[in-house]
């Protein structure tokens, strides 16, 4: 069968042969056993719903074995034989260009070069899934190949509910992931209901079909690192940045450090992912000996090198060793997946990677105890460095939250609402007041032709738009504009593409609309092929996350999720090609609600109309909420937006004299 025929087939009429478990692939860790005997039967019944009853007798023992061996039913037998990668949009079967674009993005999320655990359909973060099993993937791709622009596919936590009649301006796909009743949104609830096959953790861009590899966060980490050095009035050259995690998104850190121009030390316990990042040239050198690492760091500091060094081992050992050696750390953070601390997101010190994985599955209570011991040691070591002058910030991965729950010394001496911790979230000190409040966030695009020359052309278009805009930009956003022009000019030489021909930069609503409009015009003129627009949920208005995206909102509303819900509803009727809303992502299940979108530009007048309507709302929804929280930059930005668009009328806050209070 051809690739197109396999897509159109969906779930095959005859059972494919069982596939061997490939040990050279980076697999998800075994999940802990959480289902009772009756619940295991229910998990099997749920999985077998996808298949003709004549196959059940053969599949039951196989699926039962998967549940016992891995804690989940992945249906490995049904993994497709074709190469998993984003192809040109022209290569996909179908009646709708929009649907073809979505197929392209789904396959990109599962590309072996992009996905963290591709055989388990997990894109990043240890549990950020596109689907729960391979039957869902096959059925979804079949539906997309059949869809017209008068239908909408409804995705129910990985499960394709079906095609429903709609209209051309409706989203082609509506995605929800993990939308639990609040009282059933604890970590163990995810373990249980995910094992039953009825919900999944979509993370942010994993379950939204919008992940573009670590590049998606390289830019944000670069901007954060540059501004962290600015905060301590130090040039990055010769400065030392210490952090941890080389997995899905965290793999961006060493590349970001190189672009910022500092010395980066990043620890990682997984040998496979460390090798992958080195092979991809996202990290320059690997060390397994702490003494050798210390010697190399001193040399790099003295020579003011720009270099990234991976330490294959636990980050706690690095912080403690650098303290003993009195090695000066300028800025520090952590980007392990602490939203997922008990299932592979963070590993205990003093044990091998293999020992930890075994304990995680066989003795989860002891594993949790060891993780919390490690968090206490981790925080104690950081505290020693900050007393010497290190600037430490939480990178929004729930490090401080989980450390506090473990009893670590991370709480502020004089806590205030929103400033409970000893150290700030990077959003509180950097990204929130400098970027999000002004409407700057991670605008991204994918060249659906798959051609590198199209990406080069779009880079040039985006750069030209920004350089024209900066001529008349107010002083308040000059630095943001300059940083992004510098970024896009260096994007090609930094070889950031992994998987699809994609790019990201931070832009405000005006920048996003003008760049998108210029892309659509170039498509119409035949200069480039179609382009998919999107963003990370880690943005101005898509996400309500009290310890990350909305952590610099101090009016008490940071624990509400109205903004994210309004965002996805508003994007839906303003022309998004697909929309998504998730429970969880980045900081953990039950800790955040976040929404995302995708939009196909095809050179049409319809696309031009939709992009202006949707992108304006997508950004200004968040700015208006931030301005109501009395954020100074957001008040400035929303007033400016109202001057540009007379139909925009936003309620502004009246400020109270603190002396009166």
Coordinates of C-alpha atoms in Angstrom, one line a residue, residues 64-360:
X64 CA -3.2 -7.3 29.0
X65 CA 0.5 -7.9 28.7
X66 CA 1.1 -4.3 27.6
X67 CA -0.9 -3.1 30.6
X68 CA 1.2 -5.2 33.0
X69 CA 4.6 -4.4 31.3
X70 CA 4.2 -0.7 30.7
X71 CA 1.2 0.4 32.8
X72 CA -0.6 1.5 29.6
X73 CA -2.1 -0.1 26.5
X74 CA -0.2 1.5 23.6
X75 CA -1.3 -1.0 20.9
X76 CA 2.3 -1.2 19.5
X77 CA 1.2 -3.8 16.9
X78 CA -0.7 -1.0 15.1
X79 CA 2.2 1.4 14.8
X80 CA 2.4 2.3 11.1
X81 CA 5.3 0.9 8.9
X82 CA 5.9 4.2 7.1
X83 CA 8.4 6.8 8.3
X84 CA 6.9 9.1 10.9
X85 CA 7.8 12.7 9.8
X86 CA 6.1 15.8 8.4
X87 CA 5.8 15.5 4.6
X88 CA 4.9 18.2 2.1
X89 CA 1.3 19.2 2.4
X90 CA 0.9 17.9 -1.2
X91 CA 1.7 14.4 -0.1
X92 CA -1.3 13.9 2.1
X93 CA -4.6 12.5 0.8
X94 CA -7.8 14.5 1.4
X95 CA -10.4 17.0 0.3
X96 CA -9.4 19.8 2.6
X97 CA -6.1 21.7 2.6
X98 CA -6.7 22.6 6.2
X99 CA -7.1 18.9 7.2
X100 CA -3.9 18.1 5.3
X101 CA -2.0 20.7 7.3
X102 CA -3.2 19.2 10.5
X103 CA -2.0 15.7 9.4
X104 CA 1.4 17.2 8.7
X105 CA 1.6 18.8 12.1
X106 CA 0.5 15.6 13.9
X107 CA 3.2 13.6 12.1
X108 CA 5.8 16.3 13.0
X109 CA 4.9 15.9 16.7
X110 CA 5.7 12.2 16.4
X111 CA 8.8 12.4 14.3
X112 CA 11.6 10.4 16.0
X113 CA 13.9 13.5 15.8
X114 CA 11.2 15.6 17.6
X115 CA 9.3 13.3 20.0
X116 CA 10.7 12.2 23.3
X117 CA 9.0 8.8 23.4
X118 CA 7.7 8.3 19.8
X119 CA 6.4 4.7 20.2
X120 CA 4.3 5.8 23.1
X121 CA 3.0 8.8 21.2
X122 CA 4.6 11.2 23.7
X123 CA 6.1 14.3 22.4
X124 CA 7.8 15.8 25.4
X125 CA 7.7 16.3 29.2
X126 CA 7.6 12.6 30.0
X127 CA 3.8 12.4 29.5
X128 CA 2.8 15.1 26.9
X129 CA 0.8 12.9 24.5
X130 CA -0.6 13.4 21.0
X131 CA -2.7 10.3 21.4
X132 CA -3.0 7.5 24.1
X133 CA -2.7 4.6 21.6
X134 CA -2.1 3.9 18.0
X135 CA -5.7 3.1 17.1
X136 CA -6.5 6.7 17.9
X137 CA -3.8 7.9 15.6
X138 CA -4.9 5.7 12.7
X139 CA -8.6 6.7 13.1
X140 CA -7.8 10.4 13.4
X141 CA -5.7 10.4 10.2
X142 CA -8.4 8.6 8.3
X143 CA -11.0 11.1 9.4
X144 CA -8.8 14.0 8.4
X145 CA -8.3 12.4 4.9
X146 CA -12.1 12.3 4.5
X147 CA -13.0 15.7 5.9
X148 CA -14.4 18.5 3.9
X149 CA -14.4 22.2 4.8
X150 CA -18.0 21.8 5.9
X151 CA -17.0 19.4 8.8
X152 CA -15.3 19.6 12.2
X153 CA -13.5 16.7 13.9
X154 CA -14.0 16.5 17.6
X155 CA -11.0 15.2 19.6
X156 CA -11.8 13.9 23.1
X157 CA -8.5 13.5 25.0
X158 CA -6.8 11.7 22.1
X159 CA -10.0 9.9 21.0
X160 CA -11.5 11.0 17.6
X161 CA -15.2 11.3 18.5
X162 CA -16.1 11.8 14.9
X163 CA -16.8 14.3 12.1
X164 CA -19.7 16.7 12.6
X165 CA -21.3 19.0 10.1
X166 CA -20.2 22.7 10.5
X167 CA -19.1 25.4 8.0
X168 CA -16.0 26.8 6.3
X169 CA -15.2 29.3 9.0
X170 CA -15.5 26.8 11.9
X171 CA -12.4 25.1 13.2
X172 CA -11.6 21.9 11.3
X173 CA -10.6 20.3 14.6
X174 CA -11.5 21.0 18.2
X175 CA -9.2 19.4 20.7
X176 CA -9.6 18.9 24.5
X177 CA -7.2 17.1 26.7
X178 CA -7.6 16.1 30.4
X179 CA -10.6 18.3 31.1
X180 CA -11.3 16.7 34.4
X181 CA -13.9 17.6 37.0
X182 CA -11.7 19.7 39.4
X183 CA -11.9 17.2 42.3
X184 CA -10.5 14.5 40.1
X185 CA -7.4 16.4 38.9
X186 CA -4.7 15.1 41.2
X187 CA -1.6 13.4 39.7
X188 CA -2.9 9.9 40.7
X189 CA -6.1 10.7 38.9
X190 CA -4.1 11.2 35.7
X191 CA -2.4 7.8 36.3
X192 CA -5.7 6.1 36.8
X193 CA -7.9 7.6 34.1
X194 CA -5.0 7.6 31.6
X195 CA -4.5 3.9 32.3
X196 CA -8.2 3.3 31.7
X197 CA -7.8 5.0 28.3
X198 CA -10.3 7.8 28.9
X199 CA -8.2 10.9 29.3
X200 CA -4.6 12.1 28.5
X201 CA -2.1 14.8 29.3
X202 CA -1.7 16.9 26.2
X203 CA 1.0 19.1 27.8
X204 CA 0.8 22.3 25.8
X205 CA 1.9 21.9 22.1
X206 CA 2.0 18.1 22.2
X207 CA -1.7 17.5 22.3
X208 CA -2.3 20.6 20.2
X209 CA -0.2 19.3 17.2
X210 CA 1.9 22.4 17.4
X211 CA 5.3 21.3 18.7
X212 CA 8.3 22.2 16.6
X213 CA 11.0 20.6 18.5
X214 CA 13.2 22.3 21.1
X215 CA 13.4 25.4 18.9
X216 CA 10.1 26.4 20.3
X217 CA 11.6 27.1 23.6
X218 CA 15.2 28.0 22.5
X219 CA 14.0 31.5 21.8
X220 CA 12.2 32.0 25.1
X221 CA 15.2 30.6 27.0
X222 CA 17.6 32.8 25.0
X223 CA 15.5 35.9 25.8
X224 CA 15.3 34.8 29.5
X225 CA 19.1 34.2 29.8
X226 CA 19.9 37.5 28.1
X227 CA 17.6 39.4 30.4
X228 CA 18.8 37.5 33.5
X229 CA 22.3 38.7 32.8
X230 CA 21.0 42.2 32.3
X231 CA 19.3 42.0 35.7
X232 CA 22.7 41.3 37.3
X233 CA 24.4 43.9 35.1
X234 CA 26.8 41.4 33.6
X235 CA 27.8 40.5 30.1
X236 CA 27.0 36.9 29.2
X237 CA 30.6 36.4 27.9
X238 CA 32.4 34.4 30.5
X239 CA 29.2 34.2 32.6
X240 CA 28.1 30.8 33.9
X241 CA 24.5 29.4 33.6
X242 CA 23.8 26.2 35.5
X243 CA 20.6 24.2 34.9
X244 CA 19.3 20.7 34.2
X245 CA 17.2 18.7 31.8
X246 CA 18.0 17.8 28.2
X247 CA 14.7 16.1 27.3
X248 CA 11.9 17.5 25.2
X249 CA 11.7 21.2 25.7
X250 CA 14.6 21.4 28.2
X251 CA 17.0 20.3 25.5
X252 CA 16.8 23.8 24.3
X253 CA 18.8 25.2 27.2
X254 CA 22.4 24.6 26.0
X255 CA 21.6 26.0 22.5
X256 CA 20.0 29.0 24.1
X257 CA 23.0 29.5 26.3
X258 CA 25.2 29.4 23.2
X259 CA 23.1 32.0 21.4
X260 CA 23.1 34.2 24.5
X261 CA 26.9 33.8 24.5
X262 CA 27.6 32.4 28.0
X263 CA 29.0 29.1 29.5
X264 CA 26.2 26.7 30.1
X265 CA 26.3 23.6 32.3
X266 CA 23.2 21.4 31.9
X267 CA 22.9 18.1 33.8
X268 CA 20.8 15.1 32.5
X269 CA 20.4 11.6 33.9
X270 CA 19.2 9.9 30.7
X271 CA 22.2 8.7 28.5
X272 CA 20.1 8.3 25.3
X273 CA 18.7 11.8 25.3
X274 CA 22.1 13.3 26.2
X275 CA 23.6 11.5 23.2
X276 CA 20.7 12.7 21.0
X277 CA 21.3 16.4 22.0
X278 CA 25.0 16.0 21.3
X279 CA 24.4 14.4 18.0
X280 CA 22.0 17.2 17.1
X281 CA 24.8 19.7 18.1
X282 CA 22.5 21.3 20.6
X283 CA 25.2 20.7 23.3
X284 CA 28.9 20.9 22.6
X285 CA 30.6 18.6 25.0
X286 CA 29.6 15.8 27.4
X287 CA 31.2 15.1 30.8
X288 CA 30.7 12.2 33.3
X289 CA 33.4 13.2 35.8
X290 CA 32.8 16.2 38.1
X291 CA 36.5 17.1 38.5
X292 CA 36.9 17.2 34.7
X293 CA 33.8 19.3 34.5
X294 CA 35.0 21.8 37.1
X295 CA 38.4 22.1 35.3
X296 CA 36.6 22.7 31.9
X297 CA 34.2 25.3 33.4
X298 CA 37.1 27.3 34.9
X299 CA 38.9 27.3 31.6
X300 CA 35.8 28.4 29.7
X301 CA 35.2 31.2 32.2
X302 CA 38.8 32.5 32.0
X303 CA 38.8 32.4 28.2
X304 CA 35.2 33.9 28.1
X305 CA 34.1 31.1 25.8
X306 CA 30.7 30.5 24.5
X307 CA 30.2 26.8 25.1
X308 CA 27.6 24.3 26.4
X309 CA 28.6 21.4 28.6
X310 CA 26.4 18.5 29.4
X311 CA 26.9 16.6 32.7
X312 CA 25.6 13.0 32.5
X313 CA 24.4 12.7 36.0
X314 CA 22.3 14.3 38.7
X315 CA 22.1 18.1 38.9
X316 CA 22.3 18.0 42.7
X317 CA 25.9 16.7 42.4
X318 CA 26.8 19.6 40.2
X319 CA 25.4 22.3 42.5
X320 CA 27.1 20.7 45.5
X321 CA 30.4 20.2 43.8
X322 CA 30.5 23.7 42.4
X323 CA 29.9 25.0 46.0
X324 CA 32.7 22.9 47.4
X325 CA 35.0 24.2 44.6
X326 CA 33.8 27.8 45.2
X327 CA 32.9 28.0 41.5
X328 CA 30.9 31.2 40.8
X329 CA 27.5 30.6 39.2
X330 CA 26.1 33.8 37.7
X331 CA 22.6 32.6 36.8
X332 CA 20.9 29.3 37.7
X333 CA 17.6 27.5 37.0
X334 CA 16.1 24.1 36.5
X335 CA 14.1 22.7 33.6
X336 CA 13.4 19.1 34.6
X337 CA 9.8 18.0 34.2
X338 CA 8.8 18.5 37.8
X339 CA 5.2 18.8 36.7
X340 CA 5.6 15.1 36.5
X341 CA 7.8 14.3 39.6
X342 CA 6.7 10.7 40.3
X343 CA 6.7 9.3 36.8
X344 CA 10.0 10.2 35.2
X345 CA 10.1 14.0 35.3
X346 CA 12.8 14.2 38.0
X347 CA 15.2 11.6 39.3
X348 CA 16.7 11.0 42.8
X349 CA 20.3 11.6 43.4
X350 CA 22.6 8.7 44.3
X351 CA 20.9 6.2 42.0
X352 CA 21.4 5.1 38.4
X353 CA 18.9 6.0 35.8
X354 CA 18.0 2.3 35.5
X355 CA 17.6 1.8 39.3
X356 CA 15.4 4.8 39.4
X357 CA 13.1 3.6 36.6
X358 CA 12.8 0.2 38.4
X359 CA 11.9 1.8 41.7
X360 CA 9.4 4.2 40.0

